[in-house]
Coordinates of C-alpha atoms in Angstrom, one line a residue:
V1 CA 134.7 -68.1 -72.7
Y2 CA 135.4 -71.8 -72.1
L3 CA 137.7 -73.5 -74.7
E4 CA 138.0 -77.2 -75.2
T5 CA 140.6 -78.8 -77.6
Y6 CA 140.4 -82.0 -79.6
G7 CA 142.9 -83.7 -81.9
C8 CA 146.4 -82.7 -82.9
Q9 CA 149.0 -80.2 -81.7
M10 CA 147.9 -77.8 -84.5
N11 CA 144.6 -77.6 -82.6
V12 CA 146.3 -76.8 -79.3
N13 CA 148.1 -74.0 -81.1
D14 CA 144.8 -72.9 -82.8
T15 CA 143.1 -72.7 -79.4
E16 CA 145.9 -70.4 -78.2
I17 CA 145.4 -68.2 -81.3
A18 CA 141.6 -68.0 -80.9
W19 CA 142.1 -67.2 -77.2
A20 CA 144.6 -64.4 -78.0
I21 CA 142.1 -62.8 -80.4
L22 CA 139.2 -63.1 -77.9
Q23 CA 141.3 -61.7 -75.0
K24 CA 142.1 -58.6 -77.1
N25 CA 138.4 -58.2 -77.5
G26 CA 137.6 -58.1 -73.8
Y27 CA 136.8 -61.8 -73.2
A28 CA 137.8 -63.5 -70.0
R29 CA 138.6 -67.2 -69.9
T30 CA 137.2 -69.7 -67.4
K31 CA 138.2 -73.2 -66.6
E32 CA 134.7 -73.9 -65.2
L33 CA 132.1 -75.0 -67.8
Q34 CA 129.3 -73.8 -65.5
E35 CA 130.6 -70.2 -65.5
A36 CA 130.9 -69.9 -69.3
D37 CA 128.7 -67.7 -71.5
V38 CA 130.5 -69.0 -74.6
V39 CA 131.7 -72.6 -75.1
L40 CA 134.1 -73.1 -78.0
L41 CA 135.2 -76.6 -79.2
V42 CA 138.3 -76.7 -81.3
T43 CA 137.7 -79.8 -83.4
C44 CA 139.4 -82.5 -85.4
S45 CA 138.1 -84.3 -88.6
V46 CA 141.0 -86.7 -89.3
R47 CA 139.0 -89.8 -88.2
E48 CA 135.3 -90.5 -87.6
K49 CA 135.9 -91.3 -83.9
A50 CA 137.2 -87.7 -83.4
E51 CA 134.0 -86.3 -84.9
Q52 CA 131.8 -88.6 -82.9
A53 CA 133.3 -87.3 -79.7
I54 CA 132.2 -83.8 -80.7
W55 CA 128.6 -84.8 -81.6
N56 CA 128.4 -86.5 -78.1
R57 CA 129.8 -83.5 -76.4
L58 CA 127.2 -81.2 -78.2
Q59 CA 124.4 -83.3 -76.7
H60 CA 125.8 -82.7 -73.3
L61 CA 126.1 -78.9 -74.0
K62 CA 122.5 -78.9 -75.3
A63 CA 121.3 -80.1 -71.9
L64 CA 123.5 -77.5 -70.2
K65 CA 122.0 -74.8 -72.4
A66 CA 118.4 -75.9 -71.6
R67 CA 119.0 -75.9 -67.9
R68 CA 120.5 -72.4 -67.9
P69 CA 118.6 -69.9 -65.6
Q70 CA 116.4 -67.3 -67.4
A71 CA 118.2 -64.5 -65.6
R72 CA 121.5 -65.3 -67.4
A73 CA 122.3 -64.6 -71.0
P74 CA 121.8 -67.7 -73.2
L75 CA 124.8 -70.0 -73.5
R76 CA 126.4 -69.7 -76.9
I77 CA 128.2 -72.7 -78.4
G78 CA 130.8 -72.6 -81.2
I79 CA 132.6 -75.2 -83.3
L80 CA 136.0 -74.2 -84.5
G81 CA 138.6 -75.8 -86.7
C82 CA 138.6 -78.8 -89.1
M83 CA 135.2 -80.2 -88.3
A84 CA 133.6 -76.8 -88.8
E85 CA 135.3 -76.6 -92.2
R86 CA 134.2 -80.1 -93.3
L87 CA 130.6 -80.2 -91.9
K88 CA 129.5 -76.6 -91.8
E89 CA 125.9 -77.2 -93.2
E90 CA 125.3 -80.3 -91.1
I91 CA 126.6 -78.6 -87.9
L92 CA 124.3 -75.5 -88.4
H93 CA 121.2 -77.6 -89.2
R94 CA 121.5 -80.6 -87.0
E95 CA 119.1 -79.9 -84.1
K96 CA 120.3 -76.3 -84.1
L97 CA 122.9 -77.1 -81.4
V98 CA 125.5 -74.6 -82.5
D99 CA 125.5 -70.8 -82.7
V100 CA 128.9 -70.2 -84.3
V101 CA 130.9 -72.1 -86.8
A102 CA 134.5 -70.9 -87.6
G103 CA 137.0 -72.7 -89.9
P104 CA 140.8 -72.7 -89.2
D105 CA 141.4 -69.5 -91.2
A106 CA 138.5 -67.5 -89.7
Y107 CA 139.6 -67.0 -86.1
R108 CA 140.1 -63.3 -86.5
D109 CA 136.3 -63.1 -87.3
L110 CA 135.3 -64.7 -83.9
P111 CA 134.4 -61.5 -82.2
R112 CA 132.0 -60.5 -85.0
L113 CA 130.6 -64.0 -85.2
L114 CA 129.9 -64.1 -81.5
A115 CA 128.3 -60.6 -81.7
V116 CA 125.9 -61.9 -84.4
A117 CA 125.1 -65.0 -82.3
E118 CA 124.3 -62.7 -79.4
S119 CA 121.4 -61.4 -81.4
G120 CA 120.0 -64.9 -81.7
Q121 CA 121.2 -65.8 -85.2
Q122 CA 123.6 -68.5 -86.2
A123 CA 126.9 -67.2 -87.7
A124 CA 129.5 -69.0 -89.8
N125 CA 132.7 -68.3 -91.6
V126 CA 134.6 -71.2 -93.1
L127 CA 136.4 -69.3 -95.9
L128 CA 139.8 -70.8 -96.4
S129 CA 142.6 -68.3 -97.1
L130 CA 145.6 -68.5 -99.3
D131 CA 147.7 -66.2 -97.0
E132 CA 146.3 -66.3 -93.4
T133 CA 149.1 -67.5 -91.1
Y134 CA 148.2 -65.4 -88.0
A135 CA 151.8 -64.2 -88.1
D136 CA 151.0 -61.0 -86.1
I137 CA 149.1 -62.8 -83.4
L138 CA 151.3 -64.1 -80.6
P139 CA 149.4 -67.1 -79.2
V140 CA 148.7 -67.0 -75.4
Q141 CA 150.6 -70.1 -74.2
T142 CA 148.5 -72.2 -71.9
S143 CA 150.6 -75.4 -71.5
A144 CA 150.9 -76.7 -68.0
G145 CA 154.0 -75.5 -66.2
G146 CA 155.1 -73.5 -69.2
T147 CA 158.1 -75.8 -69.8
T148 CA 157.3 -76.7 -73.4
A149 CA 155.4 -74.8 -76.2
F150 CA 154.3 -75.3 -79.7
V151 CA 155.0 -72.7 -82.4
S152 CA 153.0 -72.9 -85.6
I153 CA 155.3 -72.0 -88.6
M154 CA 152.9 -72.8 -91.5
R155 CA 149.3 -73.8 -92.2
G156 CA 147.6 -76.1 -94.7
C157 CA 149.1 -78.8 -96.9
D158 CA 149.6 -79.4 -100.7
N159 CA 150.4 -83.1 -100.6
M160 CA 147.0 -84.4 -101.4
C161 CA 147.6 -88.0 -100.0
S162 CA 144.5 -89.9 -101.1
Y163 CA 143.3 -90.7 -97.5
C164 CA 143.7 -87.3 -96.0
I165 CA 141.1 -84.6 -95.3
V166 CA 143.7 -82.0 -94.1
P167 CA 144.1 -80.1 -97.5
F168 CA 140.3 -79.7 -97.6
T169 CA 139.9 -78.6 -93.9
R170 CA 143.0 -76.5 -93.6
G171 CA 143.6 -75.3 -97.2
R172 CA 146.7 -74.7 -99.2
E173 CA 150.2 -74.6 -97.7
R174 CA 151.4 -71.2 -96.6
S175 CA 154.3 -70.3 -94.3
R176 CA 154.7 -67.7 -91.7
P177 CA 157.5 -65.1 -92.2
I178 CA 160.6 -66.2 -90.4
A179 CA 160.9 -62.9 -88.5
S180 CA 157.6 -63.4 -86.7
I181 CA 158.5 -67.0 -85.8
L182 CA 161.8 -65.9 -84.3
Q183 CA 160.1 -63.1 -82.4
E184 CA 157.7 -65.7 -80.9
V185 CA 160.5 -68.1 -80.0
R186 CA 162.5 -65.3 -78.3
M187 CA 159.5 -64.3 -76.3
L188 CA 159.0 -67.9 -75.1
S189 CA 162.7 -68.1 -74.2
D190 CA 162.3 -64.9 -72.1
Q191 CA 159.4 -66.6 -70.4
G192 CA 161.6 -69.5 -69.4
V193 CA 160.2 -72.1 -71.9
K194 CA 162.8 -74.8 -72.3
E195 CA 161.4 -76.7 -75.3
V196 CA 159.8 -75.5 -78.5
T197 CA 158.2 -77.7 -81.1
L198 CA 157.8 -76.1 -84.6
L199 CA 154.5 -77.2 -86.0
G200 CA 153.1 -77.6 -89.5
Q201 CA 151.0 -80.0 -91.4
N202 CA 154.1 -80.6 -93.6
V203 CA 156.6 -78.7 -91.5
N204 CA 159.8 -79.4 -93.5
S205 CA 158.4 -78.0 -96.8
F206 CA 158.4 -74.5 -95.1
R207 CA 159.0 -71.7 -97.5
D208 CA 159.0 -68.0 -96.4
L209 CA 158.5 -65.7 -99.4
S210 CA 158.2 -62.5 -97.4
E211 CA 161.8 -61.3 -97.9
V212 CA 162.3 -60.0 -101.5
Q213 CA 165.9 -60.9 -101.8
F214 CA 165.2 -64.6 -101.3
Q215 CA 162.4 -65.0 -103.9
S216 CA 164.4 -66.6 -106.6
V217 CA 166.4 -69.2 -104.7
A218 CA 166.3 -72.6 -106.3
A219 CA 164.0 -75.3 -104.8
P220 CA 165.8 -77.9 -102.7
G221 CA 165.9 -81.4 -104.0
L222 CA 163.6 -84.1 -102.7
S223 CA 164.9 -87.1 -100.7
R224 CA 166.3 -89.8 -103.1
G225 CA 163.5 -91.9 -104.6
F226 CA 160.7 -89.5 -103.6
S227 CA 158.2 -87.7 -105.8
T228 CA 155.4 -85.2 -105.2
V229 CA 152.1 -84.4 -106.8
Y230 CA 152.9 -80.7 -107.0
K231 CA 155.7 -78.9 -108.8
A232 CA 158.7 -77.9 -106.7
K233 CA 158.4 -74.2 -106.1
P234 CA 161.5 -72.1 -106.3
G235 CA 162.2 -69.1 -104.1
G236 CA 161.9 -68.4 -100.4
L237 CA 163.8 -69.2 -97.2
R238 CA 163.6 -72.9 -96.5
F239 CA 163.2 -75.1 -93.4
S240 CA 167.0 -75.6 -92.9
H241 CA 167.4 -71.8 -92.7
L242 CA 164.6 -71.5 -90.2
L243 CA 165.9 -74.4 -88.1
D244 CA 169.4 -72.8 -88.1
Q245 CA 168.0 -69.4 -86.9
V246 CA 165.7 -70.9 -84.3
S247 CA 168.4 -73.1 -82.8
R248 CA 170.7 -70.1 -82.3
I249 CA 168.2 -68.1 -80.1
D250 CA 168.7 -69.9 -76.8
P251 CA 171.3 -72.7 -76.3
E252 CA 169.3 -74.0 -73.3
M253 CA 166.1 -74.5 -75.3
R254 CA 165.4 -77.8 -77.1
I255 CA 164.0 -77.6 -80.6
R256 CA 161.7 -80.3 -82.1
F257 CA 159.5 -80.2 -85.2
T258 CA 156.5 -82.1 -86.4
S259 CA 154.9 -83.3 -88.7
P260 CA 157.3 -83.7 -91.6
H261 CA 156.9 -85.5 -94.9
P262 CA 159.7 -88.0 -95.6
K263 CA 160.2 -86.4 -99.1
D264 CA 161.6 -83.2 -97.6
F265 CA 164.8 -84.2 -95.7
P266 CA 167.6 -82.5 -97.5
D267 CA 171.1 -83.2 -96.1
E268 CA 171.3 -79.6 -94.7
V269 CA 168.5 -80.4 -92.3
L270 CA 170.1 -83.7 -91.2
Q271 CA 173.5 -82.0 -90.8
L272 CA 172.0 -79.3 -88.6
I273 CA 170.3 -81.9 -86.3
Q274 CA 173.6 -83.7 -86.0
E275 CA 175.6 -80.5 -85.3
R276 CA 173.4 -78.5 -82.9
H277 CA 173.2 -79.8 -79.4
N278 CA 169.8 -78.2 -78.8
I279 CA 168.0 -79.7 -81.9
C280 CA 166.7 -83.0 -80.7
K281 CA 168.0 -86.1 -82.3
Q282 CA 164.5 -87.3 -82.8
L283 CA 162.6 -87.5 -86.2
H284 CA 159.1 -88.2 -87.1
L285 CA 159.1 -90.2 -90.4
P286 CA 155.4 -91.0 -91.2
A287 CA 155.4 -94.2 -93.3
Q288 CA 151.7 -95.0 -93.3
S289 CA 152.2 -98.4 -94.9
G290 CA 155.1 -100.9 -95.6
S291 CA 153.6 -101.9 -98.9
T292 CA 154.7 -100.1 -102.1
R293 CA 151.3 -101.0 -103.7
V294 CA 149.4 -99.4 -100.9
L295 CA 151.7 -96.4 -100.7
E296 CA 151.0 -95.8 -104.4
A297 CA 147.2 -96.0 -103.7
M298 CA 147.8 -93.5 -100.9
R299 CA 149.7 -91.2 -103.2
R300 CA 152.6 -90.9 -100.8
G301 CA 155.2 -90.4 -103.6
Y302 CA 157.7 -93.2 -102.5
T303 CA 158.2 -96.9 -102.4
R304 CA 159.0 -99.1 -99.4
E305 CA 162.6 -99.3 -100.7
A306 CA 163.0 -95.5 -101.0
Y307 CA 161.6 -95.1 -97.4
L308 CA 164.0 -97.7 -96.0
E309 CA 166.9 -96.0 -97.9
L310 CA 166.0 -92.7 -96.2
V311 CA 165.8 -94.4 -92.8
H312 CA 169.4 -95.8 -93.3
H313 CA 170.6 -92.4 -94.5
V314 CA 169.1 -90.7 -91.5
R315 CA 170.7 -93.2 -89.1
D316 CA 174.0 -92.7 -90.8
S317 CA 173.8 -88.9 -90.7
V318 CA 172.4 -88.6 -87.1
P319 CA 173.9 -91.4 -84.9
G320 CA 171.6 -92.4 -82.1
V321 CA 168.5 -90.8 -83.7
S322 CA 165.2 -91.7 -82.2
L323 CA 162.5 -92.4 -84.8
S324 CA 158.7 -92.2 -84.6
S325 CA 156.1 -92.9 -87.3
D326 CA 152.4 -93.0 -88.3
F327 CA 150.7 -96.1 -89.8
I328 CA 147.2 -96.7 -91.2
A329 CA 145.8 -100.2 -90.9
G330 CA 143.2 -101.5 -93.5
F331 CA 143.5 -98.8 -96.2
C332 CA 141.4 -99.3 -99.4
G333 CA 142.4 -102.5 -101.2
E334 CA 145.0 -103.6 -98.6
T335 CA 145.6 -107.4 -98.7
E336 CA 146.9 -109.6 -96.0
E337 CA 150.3 -109.6 -97.9
D338 CA 150.3 -105.8 -97.9
H339 CA 149.5 -105.8 -94.1
Q340 CA 152.4 -108.3 -93.5
Q341 CA 154.8 -105.9 -95.3
T342 CA 153.8 -103.2 -92.8
V343 CA 154.4 -105.6 -89.9
S344 CA 157.9 -106.4 -91.4
L345 CA 158.7 -102.7 -91.9
L346 CA 157.9 -102.1 -88.2
R347 CA 160.3 -104.9 -87.3
E348 CA 163.0 -103.7 -89.6
V349 CA 163.0 -100.0 -88.6
R350 CA 162.2 -100.5 -84.9
Y351 CA 160.6 -97.2 -84.0
N352 CA 160.7 -95.7 -80.5
V353 CA 157.3 -94.0 -80.8
G354 CA 154.4 -94.9 -83.0
F355 CA 150.9 -93.5 -83.9
L356 CA 148.8 -96.3 -85.4
F357 CA 145.1 -96.1 -86.5
A358 CA 142.6 -98.1 -88.4
Y359 CA 141.6 -96.4 -91.7
S360 CA 138.6 -94.2 -91.6
M361 CA 137.1 -93.1 -95.0
R362 CA 136.6 -89.3 -95.2
Q363 CA 134.3 -87.5 -97.7
K364 CA 136.0 -85.1 -100.2
T365 CA 139.2 -87.1 -100.2
R366 CA 140.5 -88.7 -103.4
A367 CA 140.1 -92.2 -101.8
Y368 CA 136.4 -91.4 -101.3
H369 CA 135.9 -90.6 -105.0
R370 CA 138.2 -93.2 -106.5
L371 CA 138.7 -96.1 -104.2
Q372 CA 136.6 -98.7 -102.3
D373 CA 136.7 -98.8 -98.5
D374 CA 136.7 -102.6 -98.8
V375 CA 138.5 -103.9 -95.8
P376 CA 135.9 -105.1 -93.2
A377 CA 135.9 -103.4 -89.8
E378 CA 136.8 -106.5 -87.9
V379 CA 139.8 -107.1 -90.3
K380 CA 141.0 -103.5 -89.8
K381 CA 140.7 -104.0 -86.0
R382 CA 142.7 -107.3 -86.1
R383 CA 145.4 -105.8 -88.3
L384 CA 145.7 -102.7 -86.2
E385 CA 146.0 -104.8 -83.1
Q386 CA 148.8 -106.8 -84.7
L387 CA 150.6 -103.6 -85.8
I388 CA 150.3 -102.2 -82.3
A389 CA 151.7 -105.4 -80.7
T390 CA 154.6 -105.5 -83.2
F391 CA 155.4 -101.8 -82.6
R392 CA 155.4 -102.3 -78.8
E393 CA 157.7 -105.3 -79.0
E394 CA 160.2 -103.5 -81.2
A395 CA 159.9 -100.2 -79.2
A396 CA 160.6 -102.2 -76.0
R397 CA 163.7 -103.6 -77.6
A398 CA 164.8 -100.2 -78.9
N399 CA 164.3 -98.7 -75.4
A400 CA 166.0 -101.6 -73.6
V401 CA 169.3 -100.5 -75.3
L402 CA 169.2 -97.4 -73.1
V403 CA 169.3 -99.3 -69.8
G404 CA 172.5 -98.5 -68.0
Q405 CA 173.0 -95.3 -70.0
A406 CA 172.7 -91.7 -68.6
Q407 CA 169.9 -89.7 -70.4
L408 CA 169.4 -85.9 -70.2
V409 CA 165.8 -85.4 -69.1
L410 CA 163.8 -82.1 -69.2
V411 CA 161.6 -82.2 -66.1
E412 CA 157.9 -81.5 -66.9
G413 CA 156.4 -82.1 -63.4
P414 CA 155.2 -84.8 -61.0
S415 CA 154.5 -88.2 -62.4
K416 CA 150.7 -88.9 -62.9
R417 CA 150.9 -92.1 -60.9
S418 CA 153.0 -91.0 -58.0
A419 CA 153.6 -87.7 -56.3
S420 CA 157.0 -89.0 -55.1
E421 CA 158.2 -89.3 -58.7
L422 CA 159.0 -86.8 -61.4
C423 CA 158.3 -87.2 -65.1
G424 CA 160.1 -85.7 -68.1
R425 CA 161.3 -86.5 -71.6
N426 CA 164.7 -87.4 -73.0
D427 CA 166.2 -86.1 -76.2
G428 CA 164.4 -88.8 -78.1
N429 CA 161.0 -87.7 -76.7
I430 CA 160.6 -90.8 -74.6
K431 CA 159.0 -90.4 -71.2
V432 CA 161.4 -90.9 -68.3
I433 CA 160.2 -91.4 -64.7
F434 CA 162.5 -91.0 -61.7
P435 CA 162.3 -90.4 -57.9
D436 CA 161.9 -86.9 -56.7
T437 CA 164.9 -86.6 -54.4
E438 CA 167.5 -84.0 -53.3
L439 CA 170.0 -83.5 -56.2
E440 CA 173.4 -82.1 -56.6
D441 CA 174.2 -79.6 -59.3
A442 CA 176.8 -80.8 -61.9
A443 CA 178.6 -77.4 -61.7
E444 CA 178.7 -77.0 -57.9
C445 CA 179.1 -80.2 -56.0
R446 CA 176.6 -79.6 -53.2
A447 CA 173.0 -80.6 -52.5
L448 CA 170.8 -78.0 -54.2
G449 CA 167.3 -79.3 -53.4
R450 CA 164.8 -80.9 -55.7
A451 CA 164.4 -80.6 -59.4
Q452 CA 161.7 -78.3 -60.7
P453 CA 159.8 -78.3 -64.0
G454 CA 162.1 -76.8 -66.6
D455 CA 165.3 -78.2 -65.0
Y456 CA 167.5 -80.6 -66.9
V457 CA 168.4 -83.7 -64.9
M458 CA 170.9 -86.4 -65.8
V459 CA 169.1 -89.8 -65.2
K460 CA 170.7 -93.2 -65.3
V461 CA 168.2 -95.6 -66.9
T462 CA 167.4 -98.7 -64.8
S463 CA 164.5 -100.2 -66.7
A464 CA 162.6 -99.7 -70.0
S465 CA 159.2 -100.6 -71.4
S466 CA 157.8 -99.8 -74.9
Q467 CA 156.4 -96.5 -73.6
T468 CA 158.6 -95.4 -70.7
L469 CA 162.0 -95.4 -69.2
R470 CA 162.7 -95.4 -65.4
G471 CA 165.8 -94.4 -63.7
V472 CA 167.7 -92.8 -60.9
P473 CA 168.6 -89.1 -61.0
L474 CA 172.4 -88.3 -61.0
C475 CA 172.5 -84.5 -60.9
R476 CA 171.0 -81.3 -62.2
T477 CA 172.8 -79.9 -65.2
T478 CA 172.2 -77.7 -68.3
L479 CA 171.7 -78.5 -71.9
S480 CA 175.1 -76.9 -73.0
R481 CA 177.0 -78.6 -70.2
A482 CA 175.6 -82.0 -70.9
A483 CA 176.4 -81.6 -74.6
A484 CA 180.0 -80.5 -73.8
S485 CA 180.6 -83.5 -71.6
H486 CA 179.4 -86.0 -74.2

C-alpha cells in the first residue's frame, strides 16, 4: 500500500490510523509508487484548490493504472477522508477512476472495502459515526526523525461556522477517553518523542464522558463576550484536566495543541500554560476576520471587541506568549471597510504565525444556502495579498524583538537549504536555523559533539525575518534545566 496525505494535521493523523489498521491486516507499506498494489489518498475538502490537486493526481494515477503489466494484479486506488465524505457520488462515477471510497469514520472498514475492490467492484463507506474515535488504535507514527508527533484527542466539530465544511465531512464532535490518550503519549515518550501536539477540530472543547463519576460536572463558562450555536453540555472531563495529565507524563516533552476555538479558553487552561514549563507558551487564536459584521455572517459567536479582549487577557495571563491565527479574505458580503478592519486587527495583535486564505464557497455549508459569494476573485486575491503583506510586516517586527535573546530550540534535523546548518523550533513554534557545530553540554562543561534531532539547544538569536530566526548555538541542555535557569 502507498499512502499520500493532503491537507491538515488531522489528515496526517488519519493516515497513521489507516496504516495501523492495514498493517494489522497483513499489508506492507511502500514509499515507491511503482511498487504499490493499492494507492490511498487521504484528502482535504476545506478549499477548492485542495480538491483540484486530488482530481489532477487521479488523472496521473489513471495513466499509471493503464500502463500496469497484465502479469500484475490491477492497481487499486482509494480516496479517504474529507473529500470522500463530501463527493462520494462524483468520485465513484467520474471516469471510474476510483475503486474505494472511505470517509473519516470508516477506516476500520478498509480491509473489507479493499477485498470488495479486488473482485472488480467499487466499494464505499462514508457513514459518519457519533462515537468513532479510534481510541483503541494506536497510530503508527511516521514523522521524520520521530522527534515530534500528533495525537488526535477528538473528532468532528459542532460549531457550524457558516463557511466551514468540516462538520459535514467529519461529523459531530466526540472525544477520546483520556486513558487512551495518556497511554498513547506515554508510548511516544518511551519512543523518545520530544514534542506532542494534541489535535482536534475544536481541541479545547474536549469532553470525555467515559468515566461515570465525572458525568455530572458543570460545563465550563465560555470566554467573556463569546457565544455558541449549541447549548453548553454538562458532564465529562474537560480540556484543562487532559492538559494537566498529559503535561505530567514527561517533563522533557513539549506539549502543544491545535486547533482551538477562541470561545473555549477558561482561565484554568491559561493558568496551566503559564505554570507548566513543558506546555508551550504558544496559542492558536483563529480570528477569521477583524470585522464584527463579517464575524456575525460567519457565525463565529464573538465581536471584534470580545476577540481583542481575549487577546489582552491571554497576554496578561501568559507573558511572552506567541500567537498564531487564521484569516479568510473575501467572505460573502465583505466590503472594503470590513477588509480594512481585518488589516487593522493584524496590525494591532501582531501575530507570530499566520494562515491566510481567500474564501472558497463549499456546498452543504450554511453560507452556500443563505449567502452570496459576491466578492470577485480578483478582489479576493488583492485583499489576500494585502493581508499577507501586513501579517509579514508585523510578524517580522514581533520576531525582531527576539534578536539578542537566547531561545530554547528543539532540533528537528538538518536545514533544508544547507547541510551545515540545523533547523528546529522554539517554544513559540517559530523556525530557528543555526550552524551545526561542536557543542558543550550545559551540565558538564566539555565538548560533547554535535546536536542530534530530539536534542534541546540554547540558541542566541542574531537575526529575524517574518518566518525564521537565525542564531548561534550556545550549549545543549534539557527542557527542565532551561526552565529552572529562567
